Amino acid sequence: MQEILSNLALGFSVAASPVNLGLCLVGALVGTLVGVLPGIGTIATVAMLLPITFGLPPVGALIMLAGIYYGAQYGGSTTSILVNIPGEAGSVVTALDGHAMAKKGRAGPALAIAAIGSFFAGCVATVLIALLGAPLTKLALAFGPAEYFSLMVLGLIFAVVLAKGSVLKAIAMIVLGLLLSMVGSDIETGASRMAFNIPELADGLGFATVAMGLFGFAEIIRNLDAGSATNRDLVQDKVTGLMPTAKDLKESAPAIVRGTALGSILGILPGGGAVIASFAAYTLEKKISKNPRSFGHGNIRGVAGPESANNAAAQTSFIPLLTLGIPPNAVMALMVGAMTIHGIIPGPQVMQKQPELVWGMIASMWLGNLMLLIINLPLVGIWVRLLRVPYRLMFPSIVVFCAIGIYSVNNAPTDVVLAGIFGLLGYWLIKHDFEPAPLLLGMVLGPLMEENLRRAMLIARGDASVYFWRCVQPAGQRLPSGDIAALTFGDYAKGCISPMLLLLSFVLIVIAILPSIRSKRDEVFVEES
Amino acid sequence: MTDATGPSPGKSGLLSFIKSPQDFFGGLALMAIAAFAYWASSDLQGMRGFTFGPGTAPRLFSALLFFLGGGIAITGLLTDGPSLQKYGVRGPFFVSLAILAFAIMIRPLGLVVTAFLSFMIAAMGSDETKWVEAAIVGACLTLFCSLLFPYALGLPLQLWPRFLIQ
């Protein structure tokens, strides 16, 4: 407890410095600003704004990025409530009841409840990160390459199981991402792989480049297809009566608590994160409600539950990233990209060697949420005006902004062309109903997985089955001295971690393919239609 | 996400036995990508001592992708699903052209000229574009970016064409 408090104190002392406070504010504001623009989801926002953090010191950059992230998420829910165009899958369910409330002239309370719910969820999640951070880091330090590899396999499988849509297609996207991550120089031998003697490819595909292509450019091209068909019917020109009534608060309070609990759990699990959390929270609220028919017609719980879950999951998904160094979803994968650009390899070592970085970021999340609550409610008027910007003016601006951003990473024109190619690839993927998010996750995890697998093989002298036998072997053989008495339960358990993780992944994938489970899983996502 | 159109009524002629063209062709394309990757990494060394060489993992994953693509294609043959979606031409073309133009112009012409011209090229991608309006917004964006990136963010970007500076 003492440790946690002192860690948090350190964090707040870092986050509360005027510069970092300012960066957090700017991040949250800019994130909201871009997130509000219809048709731009959270991932696209973070990818687009990545370059503006390059010039900052690492702590400031991460604080700002985290601010951009939850700002974008808040902006997304504003769009779905006011114009019924959810920027991304996570806020689809918010649009159901939130937009219905807006149609009844209650956009203000809907926005306020979304903000309050998010803030509450943010507070809980911050405490959770602080509580779980240290023990998980200790666990992570005990992991060897075999354990890491198994953990990443499990993470990727979770991502497949918790995502919506076809399991087969999601796995294919992950493998495509893994394959793309192999382009460039081999980590151990330096051999050039699939680079076709193009010097710009020798260093591998830039992560920001791929992300901006797949999420920025591809979205723009896709939105252009829709043309003027996407009319943005702004239901309320002026948002008045922001404050929710006492009845609203009383009704939504339990939903906020339930949403937060559900979101926190689902956020830690690798995979869907915020998306599945909001869907699951909505389904839960509908199931336990006495009056399920009122959902979809402006029930405030249908806003409170998913929005809290969304935000809780968004924040707890930092836990696996900060402690294990494994990004659980595409946004966290972007964070890894950003950290790598600043020369930080996320993982347990960062938590130990640069505590001010990690705890500063955690504390800034809480401060950022508070800022969002205070700033955004009065600023709703500005966001509403932004929604009126016609797409025909917005999309060329985004194209140019993204292009400058990509160019500024390495001052390389080739990167811009590559991003364009990935934009077309992303467009094609969308047209064939492939999700680009698992691809990004695979691309980040690819080098880590390969490196750990190779190391594990080397340690096992080429026979990976060692890791399976280690679990069941007579314990004496594992110690050079053969001193069985010295073995603790922990030693036994440690030998079994990697087989257990792999077994769990296997079980999960079998479960996901079973027809009966599949239909249950689709049920959670059914609200979309 | 994407608006699934459901099984199309007008599946015609030769390919009518394919129940879900979207999946079928998507799977085929993945198989092609995988085959290409396998070929591209075929000259790399395989196992090296006790562990993977540079070529093992790429070939392993391309083989895996090939079979997954095959699985998706077969699923597309056998189960009903959405038909192919219509591709836009104008949007993708002009956005790609704008990106390409940016990449070619940024070095010799500098940020100001490049940003404005790319904006105008990209704006051609929509048939709703009004030219005067687009030019004004383009100019404002150019000004904003030329202040934001080199000055506010301190990124080393050259503002004006090279021949003007020298």
XYZ file of C-alpha atoms in Angstrom:
695
model
C 0.000 0.000 0.000
C 2.810 2.321 0.976
C 4.492 1.571 -2.306
C 1.392 2.295 -4.335
C 0.849 5.611 -2.595
C 4.423 6.684 -3.093
C 4.240 5.628 -6.739
C 1.087 7.628 -7.260
C 2.619 10.588 -5.464
C 5.591 10.420 -7.804
C 3.207 10.223 -10.729
C 1.206 13.239 -9.689
C 4.314 15.265 -9.040
C 5.381 14.562 -12.631
C 1.955 15.019 -14.196
C 1.147 18.177 -12.279
C 4.156 20.109 -13.531
C 2.903 23.061 -15.592
C 4.391 21.798 -18.854
C 2.934 18.312 -18.551
C -0.384 19.667 -17.367
C -0.458 21.874 -20.441
C 0.451 18.973 -22.745
C -2.261 16.854 -21.184
C -4.773 19.650 -21.764
C -3.668 20.216 -25.353
C -3.735 16.476 -26.036
C -7.226 16.064 -24.643
C -8.496 19.112 -26.551
C -6.905 18.215 -29.881
C -7.977 14.599 -29.453
C -11.564 15.678 -28.895
C -11.372 18.114 -31.782
C -10.301 15.459 -34.275
C -12.363 12.730 -32.670
C -15.493 14.847 -33.071
C -15.067 14.964 -36.843
C -17.465 12.350 -38.159
C -15.996 9.283 -39.793
C -12.660 9.476 -37.991
C -12.313 6.829 -35.327
C -10.028 6.691 -32.326
C -7.236 4.780 -34.052
C -7.206 7.161 -36.998
C -7.110 10.144 -34.643
C -4.192 8.816 -32.644
C -2.331 7.828 -35.816
C -2.929 11.257 -37.358
C -1.765 13.155 -34.312
C 1.250 10.953 -33.587
C 3.688 13.270 -35.409
C 2.801 16.305 -33.319
C 4.314 14.605 -30.274
C 7.679 13.835 -31.884
C 9.374 17.025 -30.801
C 8.503 16.528 -27.129
C 10.450 14.772 -24.371
C 9.264 11.160 -23.823
C 7.171 11.810 -20.699
C 5.426 14.782 -22.288
C 4.849 12.905 -25.531
C 3.242 9.944 -23.782
C 1.095 12.170 -21.591
C -0.078 14.060 -24.641
C -0.766 10.849 -26.565
C -2.772 9.424 -23.704
C -4.706 12.702 -23.654
C -5.320 12.454 -27.385
C -6.544 8.899 -26.914
C -9.256 9.547 -24.385
C -10.060 12.899 -25.930
C -10.683 11.098 -29.215
C -12.875 8.610 -27.476
C -14.910 11.341 -25.838
C -15.166 13.172 -29.150
C -16.402 9.985 -30.757
C -19.243 9.651 -28.311
C -20.196 13.299 -28.858
C -20.513 12.628 -32.583
C -22.585 9.522 -32.092
C -24.960 11.266 -29.715
C -25.432 14.390 -31.811
C -25.357 13.150 -35.388
C -25.661 9.393 -35.110
C -22.432 8.761 -37.018
C -20.322 6.662 -34.699
C -16.687 7.297 -35.499
C -15.757 3.739 -34.605
C -17.207 0.468 -33.462
C -16.839 1.364 -29.781
C -19.378 4.154 -29.881
C -21.922 2.349 -32.055
C -23.996 1.430 -29.030
C -23.795 4.936 -27.586
C -25.448 6.159 -30.754
C -28.486 3.940 -30.153
C -29.818 5.557 -27.026
C -27.743 8.704 -27.059
C -29.074 9.786 -30.426
C -32.590 8.870 -29.415
C -32.178 11.142 -26.392
C -30.865 13.921 -28.610
C -33.924 13.604 -30.830
C -36.076 14.210 -27.774
C -34.115 17.363 -27.057
C -32.093 15.781 -24.299
C -28.687 15.832 -25.954
C -27.310 17.839 -23.039
C -27.994 15.269 -20.330
C -26.809 12.477 -22.628
C -23.485 14.232 -23.186
C -23.173 15.060 -19.510
C -23.859 11.499 -18.408
C -21.354 10.211 -20.937
C -18.747 12.560 -19.493
C -19.582 11.793 -15.869
C -19.637 8.045 -16.508
C -16.311 8.253 -18.320
C -14.808 10.238 -15.481
C -15.955 7.780 -12.845
C -14.659 4.872 -14.916
C -11.399 6.731 -15.404
C -10.939 7.179 -11.651
C -11.530 3.504 -10.948
C -9.275 2.411 -13.786
C -6.448 4.668 -12.608
C -6.554 3.078 -9.161
C -6.675 -0.354 -10.766
C -3.602 0.355 -12.870
C -1.756 1.540 -9.767
C -2.797 -1.581 -7.841
C -1.971 -4.123 -10.524
C 1.082 -2.391 -11.939
C 3.696 -3.469 -9.417
C 2.691 -7.156 -8.930
C 2.303 -7.747 -12.659
C 5.686 -6.195 -13.290
C 7.235 -8.612 -10.793
C 5.514 -11.483 -12.561
C 6.709 -10.224 -15.912
C 10.299 -10.081 -14.750
C 10.162 -13.801 -13.967
C 9.149 -14.537 -17.559
C 11.625 -16.049 -19.950
C 11.438 -16.006 -23.747
C 9.236 -19.110 -23.872
C 6.729 -17.552 -21.484
C 6.715 -14.298 -23.419
C 6.132 -16.037 -26.687
C 3.241 -18.038 -25.241
C 1.777 -14.917 -23.686
C 1.820 -13.136 -27.026
C 0.184 -16.063 -28.749
C -2.514 -15.974 -26.090
C -2.904 -12.219 -26.566
C -3.353 -12.543 -30.302
C -5.850 -15.364 -29.868
C -7.795 -13.259 -27.378
C -7.823 -10.465 -29.913
C -9.377 -12.831 -32.425
C -11.918 -14.297 -30.036
C -13.073 -10.958 -28.667
C -13.232 -9.199 -32.032
C -16.388 -9.293 -34.043
C -16.750 -10.986 -37.369
C -15.187 -14.128 -38.755
C -12.522 -15.866 -36.652
C -10.762 -17.134 -39.754
C -10.543 -13.666 -41.283
C -9.236 -12.134 -38.066
C -6.494 -14.770 -37.815
C -5.589 -14.181 -41.449
C -5.239 -10.456 -40.727
C -2.955 -11.138 -37.767
C -0.759 -13.407 -39.871
C -0.640 -10.787 -42.629
C 0.478 -8.291 -39.984
C 3.155 -10.694 -38.731
C 4.345 -11.161 -42.285
C 4.510 -7.412 -42.907
C 6.545 -6.997 -39.742
C 9.213 -9.284 -41.226
C 9.998 -6.839 -44.011
C 13.381 -5.260 -43.471
C 16.532 -6.443 -41.775
C 16.535 -9.595 -39.719
C 17.218 -8.803 -36.066
C 19.855 -11.481 -35.553
C 21.666 -11.910 -38.817
C 20.972 -8.559 -40.431
C 19.916 -10.314 -43.624
C 17.593 -8.237 -45.767
C 14.170 -9.826 -45.902
C 11.572 -9.107 -48.559
C 13.026 -5.650 -49.067
C 13.727 -6.087 -52.802
C 16.884 -3.963 -52.501
C 14.804 -0.867 -51.875
C 16.907 1.109 -49.390
C 13.866 2.651 -47.710
C 12.535 -0.809 -46.914
C 15.775 -1.977 -45.327
C 14.723 -0.612 -41.950
C 11.342 -2.256 -42.210
C 7.936 -0.720 -42.671
C 7.446 2.259 -40.411
C 4.748 1.656 -37.926
C 3.256 5.139 -38.126
C 3.276 4.847 -41.910
C 1.242 1.667 -41.949
C -1.162 2.884 -39.279
C -1.832 6.160 -41.032
C -2.305 4.430 -44.353
C -4.627 1.734 -43.036
C -6.657 3.958 -40.767
C -6.246 7.511 -42.057
C -6.129 7.305 -45.851
C -8.263 4.177 -46.141
C -11.057 5.743 -44.085
C -11.001 8.858 -46.229
C -11.247 6.919 -49.454
C -14.008 4.796 -48.007
C -15.969 7.813 -46.808
C -15.663 9.401 -50.249
C -17.501 6.437 -51.728
C -20.515 7.220 -49.635
C -20.522 10.733 -51.082
C -23.367 12.989 -50.139
C -25.360 9.971 -49.002
C -23.996 10.508 -45.516
C -26.116 13.467 -44.637
C -25.365 14.623 -41.188
C -28.665 15.441 -39.645
C -27.756 17.490 -36.656
C -30.793 17.079 -34.464
C -30.219 19.872 -32.048
C -28.712 23.112 -33.241
C -28.125 24.385 -29.786
C -27.442 22.093 -26.906
C -29.201 23.495 -23.900
C -29.856 22.208 -20.400
C -26.596 20.356 -20.008
C -27.127 19.371 -16.428
C -28.802 16.019 -15.957
C -31.675 15.959 -13.500
C -31.472 14.168 -10.168
C -33.601 11.432 -11.666
C -31.146 10.963 -14.516
C -28.280 10.684 -12.079
C -30.093 8.226 -9.879
C -31.036 6.079 -12.848
C -27.624 6.026 -14.411
C -25.482 5.620 -11.284
C -25.833 1.817 -11.041
C -25.319 1.510 -14.789
C -22.116 3.505 -14.502
C -20.827 1.228 -11.753
C -21.706 -1.945 -13.671
C -20.229 -0.575 -16.866
C -17.029 0.371 -15.092
C -16.631 -3.084 -13.562
C -17.290 -4.869 -16.832
C -15.080 -2.509 -18.801
C -12.171 -2.801 -16.382
C -12.127 -6.576 -16.671
C -12.508 -6.682 -20.435
C -9.922 -3.956 -20.894
C -7.180 -5.953 -19.210
C -7.821 -8.909 -21.468
C -5.953 -8.566 -24.702
C -8.156 -8.114 -27.706
C -11.288 -6.144 -28.274
C -10.815 -3.819 -25.317
C -13.081 -0.822 -25.549
C -15.227 -2.157 -28.375
C -16.401 -5.368 -26.770
C -16.700 -3.620 -23.401
C -19.273 -1.148 -24.632
C -21.241 -3.809 -26.493
C -21.204 -6.129 -23.475
C -22.230 -3.323 -21.113
C -25.168 -2.407 -23.332
C -26.307 -6.023 -23.522
C -25.984 -6.326 -19.752
C -28.024 -3.180 -19.089
C -30.704 -4.345 -21.454
C -30.836 -7.796 -19.888
C -31.190 -6.706 -16.283
C -33.472 -3.782 -16.993
C -37.095 -4.044 -15.887
C -38.084 -2.275 -19.037
C -35.863 -3.558 -21.860
C -38.124 -2.095 -24.526
C -37.178 1.440 -23.600
C -33.641 0.748 -24.839
C -33.053 2.286 -28.217
C -35.642 4.955 -27.452
C -33.530 7.139 -25.262
C -32.905 5.200 -22.067
C -30.163 7.028 -20.217
C -28.716 3.767 -18.925
C -27.987 2.776 -22.503
C -25.622 5.754 -22.617
C -24.217 5.525 -19.099
C -23.293 1.817 -19.139
C -21.446 1.569 -22.464
C -19.714 4.931 -22.092
C -18.323 4.010 -18.668
C -17.305 0.564 -19.900
C -15.686 2.103 -22.945
C -13.541 4.436 -20.929
C -12.675 1.915 -18.214
C -11.518 -0.560 -20.836
C -9.583 2.107 -22.705
C -7.578 2.823 -19.591
C -7.112 -0.636 -18.151
C -5.779 -1.740 -21.539
C -2.678 0.219 -20.558
C -1.982 -2.432 -17.894
C -0.680 -5.195 -20.172
C 1.220 -2.609 -22.184
C 2.978 -1.002 -19.244
C 3.672 -4.129 -17.211
C 4.249 -6.848 -19.806
C 5.084 -4.702 -22.783
C 2.394 -6.383 -24.815
C -0.144 -4.119 -26.517
C -3.638 -5.556 -26.112
C -5.260 -3.633 -28.958
C -4.542 -1.489 -31.960
C -4.428 1.835 -30.106
C -1.960 0.396 -27.617
C 0.011 -0.934 -30.567
C 0.224 2.671 -31.747
C 1.454 3.621 -28.294
C 4.226 1.055 -28.649
C 5.101 2.663 -31.954
C 5.232 6.063 -30.315
C 7.339 4.786 -27.420
C 9.783 3.104 -29.788
C 10.205 6.362 -31.685
C 11.205 7.935 -28.379
C 13.597 5.076 -27.691
C 11.518 3.374 -25.012
C 10.836 -0.340 -25.260
C 7.687 -0.897 -23.198
C 7.859 -3.669 -20.650
C 8.647 -4.422 -17.037
C 12.046 -2.757 -17.318
C 10.472 0.609 -18.057
C 8.345 0.351 -14.938
C 11.470 -0.210 -12.859
C 13.993 2.005 -14.549
C 11.821 4.947 -15.513
C 9.091 4.997 -12.883
C 8.483 8.701 -13.407
C 7.520 7.988 -17.011
C 4.996 5.282 -16.246
C 3.489 6.777 -13.115
C 3.454 10.238 -14.612
C 1.408 8.901 -17.478
C -0.961 7.062 -15.141
C -1.516 10.141 -13.013
C -2.009 12.270 -16.096
C -4.793 9.970 -17.216
C -6.767 10.857 -14.155
C -6.028 14.556 -14.550
C -6.929 14.337 -18.225
C -10.268 12.792 -17.436
C -10.956 15.536 -14.956
C -10.056 18.132 -17.571
C -12.336 16.522 -20.116
C -15.190 16.693 -17.656
C -14.602 20.342 -16.847
C -13.690 21.620 -20.290
C -15.858 19.658 -22.621
C -19.256 20.368 -21.246
C -18.952 24.116 -21.788
C -17.241 23.551 -25.125
C -20.021 21.402 -26.551
C -21.172 24.391 -28.593
C -17.846 24.482 -30.437
C -17.911 20.764 -31.116
C -21.403 21.115 -32.527
C -20.166 23.787 -34.908
C -17.301 21.535 -35.976
C -19.774 18.868 -36.938
C -21.121 21.228 -39.570
C -17.825 21.398 -41.473
C -18.649 19.745 -44.804
C -16.732 16.621 -45.655
C -15.662 17.999 -49.030
C -13.433 20.470 -47.205
C -12.419 18.168 -44.414
C -11.008 15.266 -46.376
C -8.371 17.121 -48.421
C -7.228 18.777 -45.198
C -6.833 15.390 -43.538
C -4.941 14.017 -46.553
C -2.464 16.898 -46.480
C -2.143 16.846 -42.696
C -1.455 13.094 -42.684
C 1.025 13.426 -45.532
C 3.004 16.104 -43.700
C 2.866 14.002 -40.540
C 4.236 10.896 -42.232
C 6.891 12.873 -44.048
C 8.056 14.496 -40.830
C 8.752 11.132 -39.151
C 11.876 10.441 -41.214
C 11.851 13.275 -43.759
C 11.375 10.526 -46.322
C 9.045 10.987 -49.310
C 9.002 7.203 -49.778
C 7.166 6.838 -46.480
C 4.370 9.004 -47.849
C 4.073 6.825 -50.948
C 4.080 3.674 -48.785
C 1.323 5.108 -46.620
C -0.651 5.767 -49.791
C -0.194 2.146 -50.858
C -1.337 0.978 -47.434
C -4.308 3.309 -47.768
C -5.349 1.468 -50.916
C -4.704 -1.874 -49.205
C -6.855 -0.739 -46.283
C -9.610 0.318 -48.663
C -9.515 -3.104 -50.252
C -9.603 -4.768 -46.819
C -12.656 -2.749 -45.811
C -14.375 -3.704 -49.050
C -13.804 -7.364 -48.278
C -14.846 -7.014 -44.665
C -11.394 -7.668 -43.224
C -10.659 -5.763 -40.018
C -7.412 -3.786 -40.192
C -6.998 -3.590 -36.390
C -5.706 -7.176 -35.890
C -3.244 -6.552 -38.722
C -1.740 -3.640 -36.829
C -1.535 -5.722 -33.654
C 0.197 -8.538 -35.517
C 2.623 -6.091 -37.008
C 3.702 -4.763 -33.625
C 3.927 -8.136 -31.989
C 5.687 -9.791 -34.940
C 9.290 -8.828 -34.170
C 8.796 -9.471 -30.431
C 7.311 -12.892 -31.066
C 9.986 -13.916 -33.510
C 12.792 -12.754 -31.256
C 11.425 -14.549 -28.195
C 10.695 -17.715 -30.111
C 14.202 -17.769 -31.507
C 15.717 -17.204 -28.090
C 13.528 -19.882 -26.546
C 14.626 -22.323 -29.254
C 18.244 -21.440 -28.690
C 17.950 -21.994 -24.956
C 16.204 -25.293 -25.567
C 18.916 -26.300 -28.051
C 16.507 -26.531 -30.938
C 13.967 -28.732 -29.252
C 10.981 -26.629 -28.232
C 9.248 -29.617 -26.693
C 11.548 -29.065 -23.718
C 9.127 -26.423 -22.565
C 6.318 -28.911 -22.477
C 8.286 -31.605 -20.708
C 9.628 -29.152 -18.178
C 6.221 -29.040 -16.616
C 5.882 -32.769 -15.980
C 9.494 -33.834 -15.642
C 10.812 -35.046 -12.330
C 11.713 -31.824 -10.675
C 15.224 -32.893 -9.718
C 16.416 -32.875 -13.290
C 15.752 -29.197 -13.537
C 18.248 -28.270 -10.883
C 21.928 -28.829 -11.500
C 22.430 -29.898 -7.893
C 19.420 -32.178 -7.924
C 18.286 -30.714 -4.650
C 14.601 -31.469 -4.834
C 13.874 -30.108 -1.413
C 14.988 -26.665 -2.483
C 12.255 -26.481 -5.119
C 9.319 -24.379 -4.111
C 5.858 -24.497 -5.527
C 6.764 -21.414 -7.496
C 9.465 -23.293 -9.358
C 6.988 -25.927 -10.397
C 4.479 -23.302 -11.437
C 7.010 -21.345 -13.422
C 7.909 -24.311 -15.551
C 4.293 -24.743 -16.428
C 3.462 -21.176 -17.422
C 4.187 -21.443 -21.122
C 2.473 -24.809 -21.764
C -0.532 -23.568 -19.812
C -0.737 -20.344 -21.808
C -0.497 -22.198 -25.094
C -3.071 -24.717 -23.946
C -5.381 -21.861 -22.983
C -4.960 -20.266 -26.408
C -5.788 -23.540 -28.060
C -8.886 -24.024 -25.922
C -10.004 -20.464 -26.636
C -9.743 -20.858 -30.361
C -11.631 -24.134 -30.286
C -14.347 -22.504 -28.212
C -14.549 -19.569 -30.594
C -15.079 -21.862 -33.552
C -17.754 -23.994 -31.877
C -21.056 -23.015 -33.483
C -23.060 -22.625 -30.277
C -20.508 -20.272 -28.740
C -20.210 -18.390 -31.999
C -23.874 -17.530 -32.017
C -23.627 -16.336 -28.404
C -20.660 -14.195 -29.336
C -22.512 -12.684 -32.261
C -25.422 -11.937 -29.951
C -23.289 -9.447 -28.069
C -22.615 -7.556 -31.260
C -26.146 -7.788 -32.593
C -27.083 -4.268 -31.517
C -25.271 -2.821 -34.464
C -28.065 -3.391 -36.949
C -18.448 -0.888 -40.121
C -18.923 -1.689 -43.783
C -22.453 -1.806 -45.003
C -22.998 -5.452 -45.794
C -25.267 -5.660 -48.770
C -26.453 -9.220 -48.322
C -26.517 -11.809 -51.084
C -26.845 -9.939 -54.327
C -29.785 -10.748 -56.523
C -27.924 -10.362 -59.778
C -25.147 -12.943 -59.535
C -24.696 -13.869 -63.092
C -23.167 -16.365 -65.441
C -19.949 -18.142 -64.790
C -19.385 -17.274 -61.171
C -22.885 -17.912 -59.908
C -21.778 -20.964 -57.920
C -19.783 -18.742 -55.583
C -22.009 -18.077 -52.650
C -20.028 -15.269 -51.087
C -17.848 -13.493 -53.664
C -16.586 -11.042 -51.056
C -14.982 -13.827 -49.022
C -13.999 -15.922 -52.013
C -12.013 -13.220 -53.769
C -10.671 -11.856 -50.502
C -9.311 -15.311 -49.676
C -7.827 -15.726 -53.148
C -6.046 -12.390 -52.887
C -4.586 -13.352 -49.522
C -3.323 -16.584 -51.071
C -1.660 -14.555 -53.804
C -0.024 -12.245 -51.260
C 1.179 -15.280 -49.311
C 2.609 -16.927 -52.407
C 4.398 -13.725 -53.303
C 5.845 -13.415 -49.783
C 6.966 -17.039 -49.882
C 8.726 -16.434 -53.177
C 10.270 -13.200 -51.887
C 11.713 -14.919 -48.822
C 12.700 -18.144 -50.553
C 16.333 -17.136 -50.985
C 16.837 -16.598 -47.256
C 18.595 -19.079 -45.029
C 16.384 -21.531 -43.181
C 17.263 -23.080 -39.844
C 20.469 -21.762 -38.434
C 22.058 -23.812 -35.689
C 19.545 -24.551 -33.014
C 17.184 -21.800 -33.935
C 15.378 -20.035 -36.764
C 17.347 -18.419 -39.507
C 16.209 -15.241 -41.206
C 14.028 -17.134 -43.677
C 12.188 -19.504 -41.366
C 9.620 -17.186 -39.862
C 8.632 -15.392 -43.104
C 8.141 -18.711 -44.895
C 6.276 -20.151 -41.933
C 3.875 -17.224 -41.818
C 3.405 -17.076 -45.587
C 2.512 -20.748 -45.598
C 0.086 -20.155 -42.752
C -1.457 -17.179 -44.560
C -1.756 -19.240 -47.723
C -3.800 -21.896 -45.945
C -5.895 -19.337 -44.067
C -6.622 -17.556 -47.349
C -7.577 -20.909 -48.824
C -9.878 -21.540 -45.893
C -11.568 -18.174 -46.364
C -11.975 -18.789 -50.088
C -13.528 -22.201 -49.494
C -15.854 -20.739 -46.867
C -16.808 -18.135 -49.442
C -17.634 -20.879 -51.922
C -19.818 -22.817 -49.543
C -21.654 -20.364 -47.312
C -23.885 -17.474 -48.249
C -22.470 -14.045 -47.750
C -22.368 -10.561 -49.162
C -21.489 -9.934 -52.778
C -18.624 -7.750 -53.873
C -18.972 -4.127 -52.953
C -18.670 -1.434 -55.526
C -15.341 0.311 -55.657
C -15.181 4.038 -56.112
C -12.794 5.287 -58.769
C -12.678 9.037 -58.436
C -12.014 9.194 -54.690
C -9.204 6.630 -54.496
C -7.613 7.974 -57.682
C -7.371 11.607 -56.645
C -6.453 10.901 -53.044
C -3.639 8.608 -54.223
C -2.588 11.203 -56.764
C -2.482 13.875 -54.064
C -0.327 11.632 -51.856
C 1.992 10.841 -54.748
C 2.222 14.500 -55.723
C 3.061 15.398 -52.145
C 5.867 12.843 -52.059
C 7.341 14.108 -55.329
C 7.010 17.828 -54.600
C 7.912 18.125 -50.925
C 11.694 17.932 -51.389
C 12.153 20.400 -54.271
C 9.170 22.711 -53.751
C 8.883 22.991 -49.991
C 5.897 22.796 -47.689
C 3.876 25.836 -48.745
C 3.521 25.009 -52.431
C 3.213 21.273 -51.842
C 0.545 21.454 -49.166
C -1.644 23.782 -51.219
C -1.314 21.821 -54.473
C -1.901 18.467 -52.746
C -4.979 19.928 -51.099
C -6.383 20.994 -54.454
C -5.608 17.636 -56.084
C -7.234 15.743 -53.221
C -10.245 18.065 -53.399
C -10.867 16.822 -56.952
C -11.726 13.467 -55.408
C -15.206 14.620 -54.506
C -17.811 15.807 -56.973
C -19.209 18.214 -54.405
C -16.125 20.403 -54.358
C -16.635 24.117 -54.925
C -13.435 25.621 -56.214
C -13.364 29.043 -54.623
C -14.265 27.620 -51.267
C -11.673 24.847 -51.583
C -8.951 27.340 -52.546
C -9.682 29.501 -49.506
C -9.689 26.542 -47.132
C -6.576 25.147 -48.807
C -4.761 28.432 -48.280
C -5.821 28.537 -44.626
C -4.684 24.949 -44.086
C -1.362 25.696 -45.748
C -0.856 28.667 -43.459
C -1.840 26.626 -40.418
C 0.500 23.752 -41.284
C 3.411 26.071 -42.115
C 3.046 27.602 -38.677
C 2.343 24.369 -36.791
C 4.973 21.960 -38.055
C 8.155 24.032 -38.461
C 7.514 26.620 -35.745
C 5.203 25.242 -33.050
C 6.508 21.680 -33.262
C 10.026 22.489 -34.337
C 10.195 19.877 -37.094
C 12.824 20.451 -39.754
C 10.612 21.173 -42.732
C 11.629 23.381 -45.598
C 8.947 25.983 -46.273
C 9.758 27.497 -49.669
C 10.896 26.056 -52.999
C 14.560 25.244 -53.175
C 15.262 27.512 -56.152
C 13.878 30.513 -54.274
C 16.123 29.986 -51.283
C 19.340 29.573 -53.203
